[in-house]
CSV table of C-alpha atoms in Angstrom, one decimal:
chain,number,residue,atom,x,y,z
A,30,MET,CA,-36.3,-117.7,-138.6
A,31,ILE,CA,-35.6,-121.5,-137.5
A,32,GLN,CA,-37.8,-122.5,-134.7
A,33,THR,CA,-35.6,-123.1,-131.0
A,34,ILE,CA,-35.2,-126.4,-130.4
A,35,SER,CA,-37.7,-127.2,-127.6
A,36,THR,CA,-38.5,-131.1,-125.7
A,37,THR,CA,-41.3,-131.2,-128.0
A,38,HIS,CA,-39.0,-131.6,-131.3
A,39,TYR,CA,-37.5,-134.3,-129.0
A,40,LEU,CA,-40.2,-136.3,-128.1
A,41,VAL,CA,-41.9,-135.9,-131.7
A,42,LEU,CA,-38.4,-137.4,-133.2
A,43,ALA,CA,-39.1,-140.2,-130.6
A,44,ALA,CA,-42.4,-140.8,-131.7
A,45,ALA,CA,-41.4,-140.7,-135.3
A,46,LEU,CA,-39.0,-143.4,-134.6
A,47,PHE,CA,-41.0,-145.7,-132.1
A,48,CYS,CA,-43.7,-145.7,-134.8
A,49,LEU,CA,-41.2,-146.4,-138.1
A,50,GLY,CA,-40.0,-149.4,-135.4
A,51,MET,CA,-43.6,-150.4,-134.9
A,52,LEU,CA,-44.4,-150.7,-138.7
A,53,GLY,CA,-41.4,-152.8,-139.5
A,54,VAL,CA,-42.9,-155.1,-136.9
A,55,LEU,CA,-46.2,-155.4,-138.3
A,56,ILE,CA,-44.8,-155.5,-141.9
A,57,ARG,CA,-41.7,-157.0,-142.2
A,58,ARG,CA,-41.5,-160.7,-142.4
A,59,ASN,CA,-37.6,-161.4,-141.4
A,60,ALA,CA,-37.5,-162.2,-137.9
A,61,LEU,CA,-34.1,-160.6,-137.6
A,62,VAL,CA,-35.4,-157.5,-139.1
A,63,VAL,CA,-38.4,-157.3,-136.7
A,64,PHE,CA,-35.7,-157.7,-134.0
A,65,MET,CA,-33.8,-154.8,-135.3
A,66,CYS,CA,-36.7,-152.7,-135.3
A,67,ILE,CA,-37.4,-153.9,-132.0
A,68,GLU,CA,-34.1,-152.0,-130.7
A,69,LEU,CA,-35.4,-149.0,-132.7
A,70,MET,CA,-38.6,-148.5,-130.3
A,71,LEU,CA,-36.1,-149.2,-127.8
A,72,ASN,CA,-33.9,-146.5,-128.6
A,73,ALA,CA,-37.0,-144.1,-129.2
A,74,THR,CA,-37.9,-144.8,-125.4
A,75,ASN,CA,-34.3,-143.9,-124.1
A,76,LEU,CA,-34.6,-141.0,-126.5
A,77,THR,CA,-38.0,-139.5,-124.4
A,78,PHE,CA,-35.9,-140.6,-121.3
A,79,LEU,CA,-33.1,-138.2,-122.1
A,80,ALA,CA,-35.4,-135.4,-123.3
A,81,PHE,CA,-37.1,-135.4,-120.2
A,82,ALA,CA,-34.0,-135.8,-118.0
A,83,ARG,CA,-32.6,-132.6,-120.1
A,84,GLU,CA,-36.1,-130.6,-119.7
A,85,ARG,CA,-36.1,-131.3,-115.3
A,86,GLY,CA,-32.5,-130.8,-115.1
A,87,ASP,CA,-32.3,-134.2,-113.7
A,88,ASP,CA,-29.8,-136.7,-114.5
A,89,LEU,CA,-31.5,-139.7,-113.0
A,90,GLY,CA,-33.4,-140.2,-116.6
A,91,HIS,CA,-30.1,-141.2,-117.6
A,92,LEU,CA,-29.6,-143.9,-115.7
A,93,SER,CA,-33.2,-145.3,-116.9
A,94,ALA,CA,-31.6,-145.2,-120.5
A,95,PHE,CA,-28.4,-147.1,-119.1
A,96,PHE,CA,-30.6,-149.7,-117.8
A,97,ILE,CA,-32.7,-149.8,-121.0
A,98,ILE,CA,-29.2,-150.3,-123.0
A,99,ALA,CA,-28.4,-153.2,-120.5
A,100,VAL,CA,-31.6,-154.9,-120.7
A,101,ALA,CA,-31.8,-154.5,-124.8
A,102,ALA,CA,-28.2,-156.2,-125.0
A,103,ALA,CA,-29.6,-159.0,-122.9
A,104,GLU,CA,-32.9,-159.3,-124.9
A,105,ALA,CA,-31.0,-159.2,-128.4
A,106,SER,CA,-28.8,-162.1,-127.4
A,107,VAL,CA,-31.3,-164.5,-125.8
A,108,GLY,CA,-33.6,-163.4,-129.1
A,109,LEU,CA,-30.9,-164.1,-131.4
A,110,ALA,CA,-30.2,-167.6,-130.0
A,111,ILE,CA,-33.6,-168.4,-130.5
A,112,VAL,CA,-33.8,-167.0,-134.0
A,113,ILE,CA,-30.7,-169.3,-134.3
A,114,SER,CA,-31.9,-172.1,-133.0
A,115,VAL,CA,-35.4,-171.7,-134.7
A,116,PHE,CA,-33.7,-171.6,-138.0
A,117,ARG,CA,-32.0,-175.1,-137.3
A,118,ALA,CA,-35.1,-176.2,-136.4
A,119,ARG,CA,-37.2,-175.2,-139.5
A,120,GLY,CA,-34.7,-173.8,-142.3
A,121,THR,CA,-36.3,-170.7,-142.0
A,122,VAL,CA,-36.5,-167.3,-140.3
A,123,ASN,CA,-39.7,-165.8,-142.1
A,124,ILE,CA,-42.1,-165.3,-139.5
A,125,GLU,CA,-45.1,-166.0,-142.4
A,126,GLU,CA,-43.8,-169.6,-142.3
A,127,LEU,CA,-43.8,-170.1,-138.7
A,128,GLN,CA,-46.9,-170.6,-137.2
A,129,SER,CA,-47.3,-173.8,-136.3
A,130,MET,CA,-48.4,-172.4,-132.4
A,131,LYS,CA,-51.3,-170.7,-134.3
A,132,HIS,CA,-54.2,-172.8,-133.2
B,23,MET,CA,-28.5,-121.4,-130.9
B,24,ILE,CA,-28.3,-121.4,-134.5
B,25,ALA,CA,-25.4,-124.4,-134.4
B,26,GLU,CA,-28.1,-126.4,-132.0
B,27,GLN,CA,-30.9,-125.7,-134.2
B,28,VAL,CA,-28.4,-127.0,-137.6
B,29,LEU,CA,-27.1,-130.1,-135.7
B,30,PHE,CA,-30.6,-131.3,-134.4
B,31,TRP,CA,-31.9,-131.2,-137.8
B,32,VAL,CA,-29.1,-132.7,-139.2
B,33,PHE,CA,-29.2,-135.5,-136.3
B,34,ALA,CA,-33.1,-135.9,-136.6
B,35,LEU,CA,-32.9,-136.4,-140.3
B,36,GLY,CA,-30.5,-139.2,-140.3
B,37,THR,CA,-32.0,-140.6,-137.8
B,38,VAL,CA,-35.7,-140.7,-139.3
B,39,GLY,CA,-34.0,-141.6,-142.5
B,40,SER,CA,-31.6,-144.6,-141.6
B,41,ALA,CA,-34.5,-146.1,-139.7
B,42,ALA,CA,-36.8,-145.7,-142.4
B,43,ALA,CA,-34.0,-147.4,-144.6
B,44,VAL,CA,-34.1,-150.4,-141.7
B,45,VAL,CA,-37.8,-150.9,-142.4
B,46,PHE,CA,-38.1,-150.6,-146.2
B,47,THR,CA,-34.6,-152.5,-147.5
B,48,ARG,CA,-34.6,-155.7,-148.7
B,49,ASN,CA,-31.4,-157.0,-147.6
B,50,ALA,CA,-30.9,-157.7,-144.2
B,51,VAL,CA,-27.2,-157.0,-144.1
B,52,ALA,CA,-27.8,-153.2,-145.4
B,53,SER,CA,-30.9,-152.9,-142.7
B,54,ALA,CA,-28.1,-153.9,-140.2
B,55,MET,CA,-26.0,-151.2,-141.6
B,56,SER,CA,-28.5,-148.6,-141.6
B,57,LEU,CA,-29.4,-149.4,-138.2
B,58,VAL,CA,-25.5,-148.7,-137.4
B,59,GLY,CA,-25.7,-145.5,-138.7
B,60,CYS,CA,-29.1,-144.9,-136.8
B,61,PHE,CA,-27.6,-145.5,-133.5
B,62,PHE,CA,-24.7,-142.7,-134.6
B,63,PHE,CA,-27.0,-140.6,-135.5
B,64,LEU,CA,-29.0,-141.0,-132.3
B,65,ALA,CA,-25.9,-140.9,-130.3
B,66,GLY,CA,-25.5,-137.2,-131.9
B,67,VAL,CA,-29.0,-136.5,-130.5
B,68,TYR,CA,-28.2,-137.5,-127.1
B,69,VAL,CA,-25.1,-135.6,-127.2
B,70,LEU,CA,-27.5,-132.3,-127.6
B,71,LEU,CA,-29.3,-133.3,-124.6
B,72,TRP,CA,-26.5,-133.3,-122.8
B,73,ALA,CA,-26.5,-137.1,-122.3
B,74,HIS,CA,-22.5,-137.4,-123.1
B,75,THR,CA,-22.1,-140.5,-121.3
B,76,ILE,CA,-25.2,-142.4,-122.3
B,77,ALA,CA,-24.3,-141.3,-126.0
B,78,ALA,CA,-20.7,-143.0,-125.5
B,79,ILE,CA,-22.5,-146.2,-124.5
B,80,GLN,CA,-24.9,-146.0,-127.0
B,81,VAL,CA,-21.9,-146.7,-129.5
B,82,LEU,CA,-19.8,-148.7,-127.7
B,83,VAL,CA,-22.4,-151.4,-126.9
B,84,TYR,CA,-25.5,-150.7,-129.5
B,85,ALA,CA,-23.6,-149.8,-132.5
B,86,GLY,CA,-20.6,-152.2,-131.5
B,87,ALA,CA,-21.6,-155.0,-129.5
B,88,ILE,CA,-25.1,-155.4,-130.4
B,89,MET,CA,-25.0,-154.7,-133.8
B,90,VAL,CA,-21.8,-156.9,-134.3
B,91,LEU,CA,-23.9,-160.0,-132.8
B,92,PHE,CA,-27.2,-159.0,-135.4
B,93,LEU,CA,-24.4,-159.0,-138.0
B,94,PHE,CA,-23.1,-162.3,-137.0
B,95,VAL,CA,-26.0,-164.2,-136.9
B,96,ILE,CA,-27.3,-162.4,-140.7
B,97,MET,CA,-24.4,-163.7,-142.3
B,98,LEU,CA,-24.5,-167.2,-140.2
B,99,LEU,CA,-27.9,-167.6,-141.5
B,100,SER,CA,-26.6,-166.5,-144.8
B,101,LEU,CA,-30.5,-166.0,-146.0
B,102,SER,CA,-31.3,-165.3,-149.3
B,103,ASP,CA,-33.8,-162.7,-150.4
B,104,GLN,CA,-36.8,-164.3,-151.8
B,105,GLY,CA,-40.4,-162.2,-152.6
B,106,PRO,CA,-41.3,-159.1,-152.2
B,107,VAL,CA,-40.0,-156.9,-148.9
B,108,LEU,CA,-43.6,-156.0,-147.9
B,109,SER,CA,-46.9,-157.5,-148.9
B,110,PHE,CA,-49.9,-156.1,-148.7
B,111,THR,CA,-52.1,-158.2,-146.6
B,112,PRO,CA,-55.3,-156.6,-145.0
B,113,SER,CA,-53.6,-157.0,-141.7
B,114,ARG,CA,-50.5,-155.4,-142.8
B,115,ILE,CA,-52.6,-152.5,-143.8
B,116,LEU,CA,-54.6,-151.8,-141.2
B,117,GLY,CA,-51.0,-152.6,-138.9
B,118,GLY,CA,-49.8,-149.4,-140.8
B,119,VAL,CA,-53.1,-147.4,-140.9
B,120,ALA,CA,-52.8,-147.9,-137.3
B,121,VAL,CA,-49.2,-146.9,-136.8
B,122,VAL,CA,-49.7,-143.8,-138.6
B,123,ALA,CA,-52.4,-142.7,-136.5
B,124,LEU,CA,-50.5,-143.1,-133.4
B,125,PHE,CA,-47.9,-141.1,-134.8
B,126,VAL,CA,-50.7,-138.4,-135.4
B,127,ALA,CA,-51.7,-138.8,-132.1
B,128,LEU,CA,-48.5,-138.9,-130.4
B,129,THR,CA,-47.5,-135.5,-132.6
B,130,LEU,CA,-50.6,-133.9,-131.2
B,131,VAL,CA,-50.3,-134.5,-127.6
B,132,PHE,CA,-46.6,-133.5,-127.8
B,133,ARG,CA,-47.5,-130.1,-129.3
B,134,GLN,CA,-49.7,-129.3,-126.4
B,135,GLY,CA,-46.0,-129.0,-124.4
B,136,SER,CA,-44.5,-125.6,-124.3
B,137,ASP,CA,-42.4,-124.7,-127.4
B,138,ALA,CA,-39.9,-122.9,-125.0
B,139,PRO,CA,-36.3,-123.3,-125.9
B,140,LEU,CA,-34.4,-126.0,-123.2
B,141,THR,CA,-33.2,-123.6,-120.2
B,142,TRP,CA,-31.7,-125.2,-117.6
B,143,THR,CA,-34.2,-125.9,-114.9
B,144,GLY,CA,-32.3,-127.7,-112.4
B,145,ASP,CA,-30.3,-126.3,-109.2
B,146,ALA,CA,-27.5,-124.2,-110.7
B,147,ALA,CA,-24.8,-126.3,-108.7
B,148,LYS,CA,-25.6,-129.1,-110.7
B,149,LEU,CA,-25.1,-127.8,-114.0
B,150,SER,CA,-21.8,-128.6,-114.2
B,151,SER,CA,-22.1,-132.4,-113.3
B,152,PHE,CA,-25.4,-132.9,-115.6
B,153,GLY,CA,-24.6,-136.0,-117.3
B,154,THR,CA,-21.4,-136.7,-116.3
B,155,ILE,CA,-19.9,-140.2,-116.2
B,156,GLN,CA,-18.7,-138.9,-112.6
B,157,HIS,CA,-21.9,-137.7,-111.4
B,158,LEU,CA,-24.1,-141.1,-113.0
B,159,GLY,CA,-21.2,-143.2,-111.6
B,160,GLU,CA,-21.9,-141.8,-107.8
B,161,VAL,CA,-25.9,-142.5,-108.3
B,162,LEU,CA,-25.4,-145.6,-109.8
B,163,TYR,CA,-22.7,-147.5,-107.3
B,164,THR,CA,-24.6,-146.0,-104.2
B,165,GLN,CA,-28.4,-145.4,-104.3
B,166,TRP,CA,-29.0,-147.4,-107.8
B,167,LEU,CA,-26.4,-150.2,-106.5
B,168,PHE,CA,-28.7,-152.8,-106.3
B,169,PRO,CA,-30.6,-152.3,-109.6
B,170,PHE,CA,-27.5,-152.3,-111.0
B,171,GLU,CA,-25.8,-155.7,-109.7
B,172,ALA,CA,-29.7,-157.0,-111.0
B,173,VAL,CA,-28.9,-156.3,-113.9
B,174,SER,CA,-25.2,-157.8,-114.0
B,175,LEU,CA,-27.3,-160.8,-112.7
B,176,LEU,CA,-29.6,-160.1,-115.9
B,177,LEU,CA,-26.7,-160.2,-118.0
B,178,LEU,CA,-25.2,-163.5,-116.9
B,179,VAL,CA,-28.5,-165.5,-117.0
B,180,ALA,CA,-29.3,-163.9,-120.5
B,181,ILE,CA,-25.7,-165.1,-121.8
B,182,LEU,CA,-25.8,-168.4,-120.2
B,183,GLY,CA,-29.6,-168.6,-121.6
B,184,ALA,CA,-28.1,-167.6,-125.4
B,185,VAL,CA,-25.8,-170.2,-125.1
B,186,VAL,CA,-28.2,-173.2,-123.7
B,187,VAL,CA,-30.5,-172.2,-126.5
B,188,ALA,CA,-27.9,-171.7,-129.2
B,189,LYS,CA,-26.4,-174.7,-129.1
B,190,PRO,CA,-27.2,-178.0,-130.5
B,191,ARG,CA,-25.8,-180.2,-128.4
B,192,ILE,CA,-24.3,-179.3,-124.9
């Protein structure tokens, strides 16, 4: 007997996605991969919004997801522009070598 | 009911598997392609949650536009893969432990919630319009018009900012 799918399943899936994204942000050294992991975390947030919208029978949560996707698009474009300009200035996107702002 | 369960597990395992591939593959292009797969599986999960419109937007905007941007930048920079994917410094090990602890804590909290199957709790009249592009559009262009316009302005500013930052000389 398989358990029926409840909100908890979706929330645990979102938690797994968020934690994988956070793990990537913490352990990867390529700035582009770090950006992709941030996108993963944003998607986990979207999933929680949609799961609660479905649970409550109220689709306003869909609008939150819509705005998050729009802001993520803006974030990705500006972030990638910064990565390009850092690469042009330093010749690397390895975040371990980009530490001139450390004290 | 059984179809929903099978589809949920297929999409959920696909999402988590491809997300893990994003984090743990060496090649940045392979990471990006895994992320595209992850977004497609996630769009399937969204359809299971009756969020058809958001699923379509997810595929169009995320798997389409944003990932093309990522792939362009990866190939533009033509990065060589040097050194190990992961290096185990104390701070990284601490970070990994913290992430695992966070996942366990979140799972324990979420399991307190009800295990009941998702039944329709809203107004019966809203059932047919839930998550349709018609209903979302109506709400978006009346009640949420100002945030919508603010987001469009934000996108415009972001595009201009990206051009200004990325261009060597204007």
